[in-house]
């Protein structure tokens, strides 16, 4: 049985595996500019965030109907559950779909159809967090926010901020975050992935976020690190993503040890698992291997994931108790 964990940084569109992309393309009469799944996989050689985003948005063309979104979410839940995920706070990018003429209701109701059965079928509770594309205008974010009101407090429980970071500081989205707070929604934002530590500070001060997605570059500002520790602001780290998008050179160079040593509330997540080579459990395993993490560090990371979640107290406590009682399988002896 895998270590129980929550996944707090997962873009549902980033779980679109090549096989499902081709199946949906065929069903919807969409022609992909790749001969087959192998050729598509060869395109996953990213040099930075933008090179990934270009392909990520292009492949979304295959997602058109409620059934497509339901299949996408169902496939994610099955894979996540197999790797010990018991709770997932899932991002989606409404503007990337409405801009292609797919109505918001198709997206939210399609995802919802799978997520509503997630606990019963897979033992995975879920929340949906809608993200605004920071390289689109503040007006577009506001329009999207207003269009989503019917699902607030129901299927949609929070807002986030993603896409191309540099040159799009958090303060651009001040008003939509103000309205989200007023509507009682949770608030998170990507910051400090490619952008500077100052964007993390701005996301806290101007947007009032409760968690920072990525946040790697906080380490460049010791006063900010102190503040994040003091205020118990979680970071949702995504190690395999960081390597694939060249935010760190190799997993062995990942700053997780420094982040934990500083006393930060770090969590480990998969970001866009179909593109970056692994789901939540794969990220735990790869980090453990590359950094030589011991079982108690993995237990701490799993506990952090539930502490940092937006779960109600009762389920949080139950899942934390499972983490505390978890018995790790003995690892294969290291050969001398
Ligand atoms: N960063 C920014 N935007 C994104 C990401 C990411 O890692 N994944 C999907 N959209
Ligand atoms: Zn992300």
CSV table of C-alpha atoms and ligand atoms in Angstrom, one decimal:
chain,number,residue,atom,x,y,z
A,1,UNK,CA,0.0,0.0,0.0
A,2,UNK,CA,1.5,3.4,-1.0
A,3,UNK,CA,2.0,6.2,1.5
A,4,UNK,CA,-1.3,8.2,1.8
A,5,UNK,CA,-0.9,11.8,0.4
A,6,UNK,CA,-2.8,14.8,-0.8
A,7,UNK,CA,-2.0,16.4,-4.2
A,8,UNK,CA,-2.3,20.2,-4.1
A,9,UNK,CA,-0.7,21.2,-7.4
A,10,UNK,CA,-2.1,19.4,-10.3
A,11,UNK,CA,-3.4,20.8,-13.6
A,12,UNK,CA,-6.1,18.5,-14.9
A,13,UNK,CA,-5.2,19.4,-18.5
A,14,UNK,CA,-1.7,18.3,-17.7
A,15,UNK,CA,-2.9,14.8,-17.1
A,16,UNK,CA,-3.8,14.3,-20.7
A,17,UNK,CA,-1.7,11.2,-21.7
A,18,UNK,CA,-0.7,10.9,-25.4
A,19,UNK,CA,-2.9,7.8,-25.8
A,20,UNK,CA,-6.0,9.6,-24.5
A,21,UNK,CA,-5.1,12.7,-26.7
A,22,UNK,CA,-5.1,10.5,-29.8
A,23,UNK,CA,-8.3,8.7,-28.8
A,24,UNK,CA,-10.1,12.0,-28.2
A,25,UNK,CA,-8.7,13.5,-31.4
A,26,UNK,CA,-10.1,10.6,-33.4
A,27,UNK,CA,-13.5,10.9,-31.7
A,28,UNK,CA,-13.7,14.6,-32.2
A,29,UNK,CA,-12.3,14.8,-35.8
A,30,UNK,CA,-9.3,16.8,-34.6
A,31,UNK,CA,-6.0,16.3,-36.5
A,32,UNK,CA,-2.9,16.4,-34.4
A,33,UNK,CA,0.4,17.4,-36.0
A,34,UNK,CA,2.1,14.2,-34.8
A,35,UNK,CA,2.0,10.8,-36.5
A,36,UNK,CA,1.5,8.8,-33.3
A,37,UNK,CA,2.0,8.8,-29.5
A,38,UNK,CA,5.8,8.1,-29.9
A,39,UNK,CA,6.3,11.2,-32.1
A,40,UNK,CA,4.2,13.2,-29.6
A,41,UNK,CA,6.3,12.0,-26.7
A,42,UNK,CA,9.4,13.1,-28.5
A,43,UNK,CA,8.0,16.6,-28.5
A,44,UNK,CA,8.2,16.6,-24.7
A,45,UNK,CA,11.7,18.0,-24.7
A,46,UNK,CA,11.1,21.3,-23.0
A,47,UNK,CA,13.6,24.1,-22.5
A,48,UNK,CA,11.6,26.4,-20.2
A,49,UNK,CA,8.0,27.0,-19.0
A,50,UNK,CA,6.9,28.6,-22.3
A,51,UNK,CA,8.1,25.7,-24.5
A,52,UNK,CA,5.9,23.4,-22.4
A,53,UNK,CA,2.9,25.8,-22.3
A,54,UNK,CA,2.9,26.0,-26.1
A,55,UNK,CA,2.3,22.2,-26.4
A,56,UNK,CA,0.0,22.1,-23.4
A,57,UNK,CA,-2.4,24.6,-24.9
A,58,UNK,CA,-2.2,23.1,-28.4
A,59,UNK,CA,-3.1,19.6,-27.2
A,60,UNK,CA,-6.2,20.9,-25.4
A,61,UNK,CA,-7.8,21.1,-28.8
A,62,UNK,CA,-8.9,17.5,-28.4
A,63,UNK,CA,-11.0,18.3,-25.3
A,64,UNK,CA,-14.5,19.3,-26.5
A,65,UNK,CA,-17.4,17.6,-24.8
A,66,UNK,CA,-18.5,16.9,-21.2
A,67,UNK,CA,-17.6,13.3,-21.8
A,68,UNK,CA,-14.0,14.2,-22.8
A,69,UNK,CA,-13.5,16.2,-19.5
A,70,UNK,CA,-15.1,13.4,-17.5
A,71,UNK,CA,-12.8,10.8,-19.1
A,72,UNK,CA,-9.8,13.0,-18.4
A,73,UNK,CA,-10.6,13.4,-14.7
A,74,UNK,CA,-11.5,9.7,-14.3
A,75,UNK,CA,-8.2,8.6,-15.8
A,76,UNK,CA,-6.4,11.0,-13.4
A,77,UNK,CA,-8.3,9.7,-10.3
A,78,UNK,CA,-7.5,6.1,-11.2
A,79,UNK,CA,-3.7,6.8,-11.6
A,80,UNK,CA,-3.5,9.1,-8.5
A,81,UNK,CA,-5.4,6.6,-6.3
A,82,UNK,CA,-2.9,3.9,-7.3
A,83,UNK,CA,-0.1,6.1,-6.0
A,84,UNK,CA,-1.7,6.8,-2.6
A,85,UNK,CA,-3.4,10.1,-3.4
A,86,UNK,CA,-6.5,10.3,-1.0
A,87,UNK,CA,-7.3,14.0,-1.7
A,88,UNK,CA,-6.7,16.2,-4.7
A,89,UNK,CA,-7.1,19.9,-5.1
A,90,UNK,CA,-7.3,20.2,-8.9
A,91,UNK,CA,-6.5,23.2,-11.1
A,92,UNK,CA,-8.2,23.8,-14.4
A,93,UNK,CA,-7.8,26.6,-16.9
A,94,UNK,CA,-11.2,27.8,-17.9
A,95,UNK,CA,-10.0,30.5,-20.3
A,96,UNK,CA,-8.0,27.9,-22.3
A,97,UNK,CA,-11.3,26.2,-23.1
A,98,UNK,CA,-13.7,29.1,-23.5
A,99,UNK,CA,-11.3,30.8,-25.9
A,100,UNK,CA,-11.7,27.8,-28.1
A,101,UNK,CA,-15.5,28.0,-28.0
A,102,UNK,CA,-16.0,25.3,-25.3
A,103,UNK,CA,-18.6,26.6,-22.8
A,104,UNK,CA,-17.5,26.8,-19.1
A,105,UNK,CA,-20.5,24.5,-18.2
A,106,UNK,CA,-19.1,21.7,-20.4
A,107,UNK,CA,-15.7,21.9,-18.6
A,108,UNK,CA,-17.0,22.2,-15.0
A,109,UNK,CA,-19.9,19.7,-15.4
A,110,UNK,CA,-17.7,17.3,-17.3
A,111,UNK,CA,-14.9,17.3,-14.7
A,112,UNK,CA,-17.6,17.3,-11.9
A,113,UNK,CA,-19.2,14.1,-13.3
A,114,UNK,CA,-16.0,12.2,-12.6
A,115,UNK,CA,-14.9,14.0,-9.5
A,116,UNK,CA,-18.4,13.5,-7.8
A,117,UNK,CA,-17.7,9.7,-8.0
A,118,UNK,CA,-14.1,10.0,-7.0
A,119,UNK,CA,-14.5,9.3,-3.3
A,120,UNK,CA,-16.8,6.3,-3.8
A,121,UNK,CA,-14.8,4.8,-6.8
A,122,UNK,CA,-11.3,5.6,-5.8
A,123,UNK,CA,-11.3,6.9,-2.2
A,124,UNK,CA,-10.1,10.3,-3.5
A,125,UNK,CA,-11.9,13.4,-2.2
A,126,UNK,CA,-11.5,16.5,-4.5
A,127,UNK,CA,-11.7,20.2,-4.8
A,128,UNK,CA,-11.6,22.3,-8.0
A,129,UNK,CA,-9.6,25.4,-8.2
A,130,UNK,CA,-10.0,27.6,-11.3
A,131,UNK,CA,-6.9,29.3,-12.5
A,132,UNK,CA,-6.6,32.5,-14.4
A,133,UNK,CA,-4.0,32.7,-17.2
A,134,UNK,CA,-1.7,35.5,-16.1
A,135,UNK,CA,-0.6,36.3,-19.7
A,136,UNK,CA,-4.3,37.2,-20.4
A,137,UNK,CA,-5.8,40.5,-19.3
A,138,UNK,CA,-7.2,41.3,-15.9
A,139,UNK,CA,-10.5,42.0,-17.6
A,140,UNK,CA,-10.6,38.5,-19.1
A,141,UNK,CA,-10.0,37.0,-15.6
A,142,UNK,CA,-12.8,39.1,-14.2
A,143,UNK,CA,-15.2,38.0,-16.9
A,144,UNK,CA,-14.3,34.4,-16.3
A,145,UNK,CA,-14.7,34.8,-12.6
A,146,UNK,CA,-18.2,36.2,-13.0
A,147,UNK,CA,-19.2,33.5,-15.4
A,148,UNK,CA,-18.2,30.9,-12.9
A,149,UNK,CA,-20.3,32.2,-10.0
A,150,UNK,CA,-23.0,29.5,-10.3
A,151,UNK,CA,-20.4,26.9,-9.2
A,152,UNK,CA,-18.9,28.9,-6.2
A,153,UNK,CA,-19.1,27.0,-3.0
A,154,UNK,CA,-20.2,24.0,-5.0
A,155,UNK,CA,-17.8,22.5,-7.5
A,156,UNK,CA,-15.4,25.5,-7.5
A,157,UNK,CA,-13.8,26.2,-4.1
A,158,UNK,CA,-10.9,28.3,-5.0
A,159,UNK,CA,-9.0,30.4,-7.5
A,160,UNK,CA,-5.4,30.3,-8.7
A,161,UNK,CA,-3.0,31.9,-11.2
A,162,UNK,CA,-0.9,30.1,-13.7
A,163,UNK,CA,0.7,30.3,-17.2
A,164,UNK,CA,3.7,32.5,-18.3
A,165,UNK,CA,4.9,34.1,-15.1
A,166,UNK,CA,7.7,36.5,-16.0
A,167,UNK,CA,6.3,40.0,-16.9
A,168,UNK,CA,2.9,39.2,-15.3
A,169,UNK,CA,3.2,40.1,-11.7
A,170,UNK,CA,0.4,39.1,-9.2
A,171,UNK,CA,-0.8,42.6,-8.6
A,172,UNK,CA,-2.3,42.6,-12.1
A,173,UNK,CA,-5.0,40.4,-10.6
A,174,UNK,CA,-5.7,42.4,-7.5
A,175,UNK,CA,-9.5,42.9,-8.2
A,176,UNK,CA,-10.4,39.3,-9.1
A,177,UNK,CA,-8.7,38.1,-5.9
A,178,UNK,CA,-10.5,40.7,-3.9
A,179,UNK,CA,-13.8,39.4,-5.3
A,180,UNK,CA,-12.8,35.8,-4.6
A,181,UNK,CA,-12.1,36.7,-0.9
A,182,UNK,CA,-15.5,38.4,-0.8
A,183,UNK,CA,-17.1,35.3,-2.3
A,184,UNK,CA,-15.5,33.1,0.4
A,185,UNK,CA,-13.2,31.2,-2.1
A,186,UNK,CA,-9.8,29.9,-1.3
A,187,UNK,CA,-6.9,31.8,-3.0
A,188,UNK,CA,-3.6,30.4,-4.2
A,189,UNK,CA,-1.2,31.5,-6.9
A,190,UNK,CA,1.8,30.2,-8.9
A,191,UNK,CA,4.8,32.4,-7.9
A,192,UNK,CA,8.6,32.1,-7.8
A,193,UNK,CA,8.7,29.3,-10.4
A,194,UNK,CA,10.5,31.3,-13.1
A,195,UNK,CA,9.5,34.7,-11.7
A,196,UNK,CA,11.4,36.4,-8.8
A,197,UNK,CA,10.9,36.1,-5.1
A,198,UNK,CA,9.3,39.5,-5.2
A,199,UNK,CA,6.3,37.9,-6.9
A,200,UNK,CA,5.8,35.6,-3.9
A,201,UNK,CA,5.7,38.6,-1.6
A,202,UNK,CA,3.3,40.4,-3.9
A,203,UNK,CA,1.0,37.3,-4.0
A,204,UNK,CA,0.9,37.3,-0.2
A,205,UNK,CA,0.5,41.1,0.2
A,206,UNK,CA,-1.8,42.0,-2.7
A,207,UNK,CA,-3.7,38.8,-3.5
A,208,UNK,CA,-3.9,37.4,0.1
A,209,UNK,CA,-3.0,33.9,-1.0
A,210,UNK,CA,-3.1,31.0,1.4
A,211,UNK,CA,-0.5,28.8,-0.4
A,212,UNK,CA,2.2,29.5,-2.9
A,213,UNK,CA,2.4,27.2,-5.9
A,214,UNK,CA,6.1,26.3,-6.6
A,215,UNK,CA,7.7,29.1,-4.6
A,216,UNK,CA,11.2,27.7,-5.3
A,217,UNK,CA,12.8,31.1,-5.6
A,218,UNK,CA,11.8,32.2,-2.1
A,219,UNK,CA,15.2,30.9,-1.1
A,220,UNK,CA,16.7,34.0,-2.7
A,221,UNK,CA,15.1,36.2,0.0
A,222,UNK,CA,15.9,35.2,3.6
A,223,UNK,CA,13.4,37.6,5.1
A,224,UNK,CA,10.7,36.1,2.9
A,225,UNK,CA,11.6,32.6,4.0
A,226,UNK,CA,11.3,33.7,7.6
A,227,UNK,CA,7.9,35.2,6.9
A,228,UNK,CA,6.7,32.0,5.1
A,229,UNK,CA,7.8,29.9,8.0
A,230,UNK,CA,6.2,32.3,10.6
A,231,UNK,CA,2.9,32.5,8.7
A,232,UNK,CA,2.9,28.7,7.9
A,233,UNK,CA,2.4,29.4,4.2
A,234,UNK,CA,2.7,26.1,2.4
A,235,UNK,CA,4.7,25.7,-0.8
A,236,UNK,CA,3.4,23.2,-3.4
A,237,UNK,CA,6.6,21.9,-4.9
A,238,UNK,CA,6.7,19.9,-8.1
A,239,UNK,CA,10.2,18.3,-8.4
A,240,UNK,CA,9.9,16.4,-11.8
A,241,UNK,CA,8.3,19.6,-13.3
A,242,UNK,CA,11.3,21.7,-12.0
A,243,UNK,CA,13.8,19.4,-13.8
A,244,UNK,CA,11.8,19.2,-17.0
A,245,UNK,CA,11.3,22.9,-17.2
A,246,UNK,CA,14.9,23.6,-16.2
A,247,UNK,CA,14.2,25.4,-13.0
A,248,UNK,CA,16.7,23.0,-11.4
A,249,UNK,CA,19.5,21.1,-13.2
A,250,UNK,CA,18.8,17.6,-11.8
A,251,UNK,CA,16.7,16.1,-9.0
A,252,UNK,CA,19.8,15.7,-6.9
A,253,UNK,CA,20.1,19.5,-7.1
A,254,UNK,CA,16.6,20.1,-5.9
A,255,UNK,CA,16.5,22.6,-3.0
A,256,UNK,CA,13.9,20.5,-1.0
A,257,UNK,CA,16.5,19.7,1.7
A,258,UNK,CA,17.2,23.4,2.2
A,259,UNK,CA,13.5,24.2,2.1
A,260,UNK,CA,12.8,21.6,4.9
A,261,UNK,CA,15.8,22.7,6.9
A,262,UNK,CA,14.5,26.3,6.9
A,263,UNK,CA,11.3,25.0,8.5
A,264,UNK,CA,9.1,25.7,5.5
A,265,UNK,CA,5.8,23.7,5.0
A,266,UNK,CA,6.8,21.9,1.8
A,267,UNK,CA,4.5,19.6,-0.2
A,268,UNK,CA,5.4,17.4,-3.2
A,269,UNK,CA,3.1,17.3,-6.2
A,270,UNK,CA,3.1,16.4,-9.9
A,271,UNK,CA,2.0,19.6,-11.7
A,272,UNK,CA,1.5,18.2,-15.2
A,273,UNK,CA,2.2,14.5,-14.8
A,274,UNK,CA,1.5,13.4,-18.4
A,275,UNK,CA,4.2,15.8,-19.6
A,276,UNK,CA,6.8,15.7,-16.8
A,277,UNK,CA,7.3,12.0,-16.4
A,278,UNK,CA,5.3,11.1,-13.2
A,279,UNK,CA,2.3,11.3,-10.9
A,280,UNK,CA,2.4,12.2,-7.2
A,281,UNK,CA,3.9,8.9,-6.0
A,282,UNK,CA,6.5,9.0,-8.8
A,283,UNK,CA,7.6,12.4,-7.5
A,284,UNK,CA,8.0,11.1,-4.0
A,285,UNK,CA,9.9,8.1,-5.2
A,286,UNK,CA,12.2,10.0,-7.5
A,287,UNK,CA,13.0,12.6,-4.8
A,288,UNK,CA,13.7,9.9,-2.2
A,289,UNK,CA,16.0,8.2,-4.6
A,290,UNK,CA,17.9,11.3,-5.9
A,291,UNK,CA,18.2,12.9,-2.4
A,292,UNK,CA,18.4,9.8,-0.3
A,293,UNK,CA,15.3,10.9,1.8
A,294,UNK,CA,14.6,8.6,4.7
A,295,UNK,CA,11.1,7.2,5.6
A,296,UNK,CA,10.5,9.9,8.3
A,297,UNK,CA,11.1,12.7,5.8
A,298,UNK,CA,8.6,11.1,3.4
A,299,UNK,CA,6.1,10.8,6.3
A,300,UNK,CA,6.6,14.5,7.0
A,301,UNK,CA,6.0,15.4,3.4
A,302,UNK,CA,2.8,13.3,3.3
A,303,UNK,CA,1.6,14.9,6.6
A,304,UNK,CA,2.4,18.3,5.2
A,305,UNK,CA,0.2,17.7,2.2
A,306,UNK,CA,-2.8,17.1,4.4
A,307,UNK,CA,-1.9,20.0,6.7
A,308,UNK,CA,-1.7,22.3,3.7
A,309,UNK,CA,-5.0,21.2,2.2
A,310,UNK,CA,-8.4,22.8,2.4
A,311,UNK,CA,-9.9,19.7,3.9
A,312,UNK,CA,-12.4,19.9,6.7
A,313,UNK,CA,-10.9,19.1,10.1
A,314,UNK,CA,-12.5,15.7,10.5
A,315,UNK,CA,-11.1,14.2,7.2
A,316,UNK,CA,-7.8,15.9,7.7
A,317,UNK,CA,-7.4,14.4,11.1
A,318,UNK,CA,-8.3,10.9,9.9
A,319,UNK,CA,-5.9,11.1,7.0
A,320,UNK,CA,-3.1,12.4,9.2
A,321,UNK,CA,-3.7,9.5,11.6
A,322,UNK,CA,-3.3,7.1,8.6
A,323,UNK,CA,0.0,8.8,7.7
A,324,UNK,CA,1.3,8.6,11.3
A,325,UNK,CA,0.4,4.8,11.4
A,326,UNK,CA,1.8,4.0,8.0
A,327,UNK,CA,4.4,1.2,7.9
A,328,UNK,CA,7.0,1.6,5.2
A,329,UNK,CA,8.1,-1.5,3.4
A,330,UNK,CA,11.7,-2.3,4.0
A,331,UNK,CA,13.8,-0.9,1.2
A,332,UNK,CA,16.1,-3.1,-0.8
A,333,UNK,CA,19.5,-3.2,0.8
A,334,UNK,CA,21.9,-0.9,-0.8
A,335,UNK,CA,24.7,-2.9,-2.5
A,336,UNK,CA,28.2,-2.0,-1.3
B,1,LIG,N1,3.4,26.9,-14.4
B,1,LIG,C1,2.6,27.8,-14.9
B,1,LIG,N2,1.5,27.5,-15.6
B,1,LIG,C2,1.2,26.2,-15.7
B,1,LIG,C3,2.0,25.2,-15.2
B,1,LIG,C4,3.2,25.6,-14.5
B,1,LIG,O1,4.0,24.7,-14.0
B,1,LIG,N3,1.4,24.0,-15.6
B,1,LIG,C5,0.3,24.3,-16.2
B,1,LIG,N4,0.2,25.6,-16.4
B,2,LIG,ZN1,1.5,24.4,-12.0
